[in-house]
Amino acid sequence: MWAALLTGSAESQGRGSPSDEIRDATGRVPNLWFGDADEHETPRQRFHIEVYVAPEVAEQRIAAALAAGGTAVDDSNAPSLTVIADQDGNKGTVCVDVSAAKKD
């Protein structure tokens, strides 16, 4: 369902991946990976989004998410990882691969 909803094709599930990850062949939709969740009594987030961006656009992406009503809840690993929550407390992470930028 998620593959069809996000990319328009159920064939996007598992594309280039050994798991249930969703990969859009056009590159227009971020990859979506499903992990297992432990059983719990209290409702909590069961969906985790990580958006990987280039270092030069990370600040702009974070600012856009905050302007749209998000809240930065953990930037202790910035610029590599910044966790942003929506109005309901669901969290997503903006990820930056800074390893390439550190190489001489």
Coordinates of C-alpha atoms in Angstrom, one line a residue:
M1 CA 0.0 0.0 0.0
W2 CA 2.8 2.5 0.9
A3 CA 4.7 1.8 -2.3
A4 CA 1.7 2.4 -4.4
L5 CA 0.6 5.5 -2.4
L6 CA 4.1 7.1 -2.4
T7 CA 5.3 6.2 -5.9
G8 CA 2.3 5.1 -7.9
S9 CA 3.6 1.6 -8.3
A10 CA 3.6 -1.4 -5.9
E11 CA 6.7 -2.5 -7.9
S12 CA 8.7 0.1 -6.0
Q13 CA 8.7 -2.2 -2.9
G14 CA 12.1 -3.9 -2.6
R15 CA 13.6 -2.2 -5.7
G16 CA 17.4 -2.5 -5.3
S17 CA 17.0 -3.6 -1.6
P18 CA 16.9 -6.9 0.2
S19 CA 14.1 -5.7 2.4
D20 CA 10.7 -4.1 2.2
E21 CA 12.2 -0.7 1.5
I22 CA 10.4 1.4 -1.0
R23 CA 12.6 3.0 -3.6
D24 CA 11.1 5.3 -6.3
A25 CA 12.8 4.5 -9.6
T26 CA 12.4 8.2 -10.6
G27 CA 14.2 9.4 -7.5
R28 CA 11.4 11.9 -6.8
V29 CA 10.2 10.2 -3.6
P30 CA 12.5 9.5 -0.6
N31 CA 13.2 5.8 0.2
L32 CA 10.9 4.4 2.8
W33 CA 12.0 1.5 5.0
F34 CA 9.8 -0.5 7.4
G35 CA 11.2 -1.8 10.6
D36 CA 9.7 -4.0 13.3
A37 CA 8.1 -2.4 16.3
D38 CA 7.9 -3.8 19.8
E39 CA 4.4 -4.4 21.3
H40 CA 3.3 -1.6 23.6
E41 CA 0.2 -0.5 25.5
T42 CA 0.5 3.3 25.1
P43 CA 0.0 4.5 21.5
R44 CA 3.3 5.8 20.0
Q45 CA 4.9 6.5 16.7
R46 CA 5.2 3.4 14.6
F47 CA 6.5 5.2 11.5
H48 CA 10.0 6.7 11.2
I49 CA 11.1 8.9 8.3
E50 CA 14.8 9.7 7.6
V51 CA 15.4 12.3 4.8
Y52 CA 18.9 12.3 3.5
V53 CA 20.0 15.6 2.0
A54 CA 23.2 17.2 0.7
P55 CA 25.1 19.2 3.3
E56 CA 24.5 22.5 1.4
V57 CA 20.7 22.1 1.6
A58 CA 20.3 20.7 5.1
E59 CA 19.8 24.1 6.8
Q60 CA 17.2 25.1 4.3
R61 CA 15.3 21.8 4.6
I62 CA 15.3 22.1 8.4
A63 CA 14.1 25.7 8.3
A64 CA 11.3 24.7 5.9
A65 CA 10.1 21.9 8.3
L66 CA 10.2 24.3 11.2
A67 CA 8.3 27.0 9.3
A68 CA 5.7 24.4 8.4
G69 CA 5.0 23.8 12.1
G70 CA 7.7 21.3 13.1
T71 CA 9.8 21.5 16.2
A72 CA 13.5 20.6 16.5
V73 CA 13.6 18.1 19.3
D74 CA 17.2 16.9 19.0
D75 CA 20.0 18.7 17.2
S76 CA 22.8 17.3 19.4
N77 CA 24.3 15.4 16.4
A78 CA 23.8 18.3 13.9
P79 CA 24.7 18.7 11.2
S80 CA 24.7 14.9 10.7
L81 CA 21.3 14.3 12.3
T82 CA 18.5 16.7 13.3
V83 CA 15.3 15.2 14.7
I84 CA 12.1 17.2 14.0
A85 CA 8.6 16.5 15.4
D86 CA 5.3 17.3 13.9
Q87 CA 2.4 18.8 15.8
D88 CA 1.4 15.4 17.1
G89 CA 4.9 14.4 18.2
N90 CA 5.7 12.1 15.4
K91 CA 9.4 12.4 14.6
G92 CA 11.5 12.5 11.4
T93 CA 15.2 12.9 11.0
V94 CA 17.1 15.1 8.5
C95 CA 20.3 13.3 7.8
V96 CA 23.5 14.6 6.2
D97 CA 26.5 12.6 5.2
V98 CA 29.3 14.8 6.3
S99 CA 32.0 12.2 5.8
A100 CA 32.5 13.3 2.2
A101 CA 32.8 17.0 3.2
K102 CA 35.5 16.2 5.7
K103 CA 37.8 14.5 3.2
D104 CA 40.7 16.5 1.8

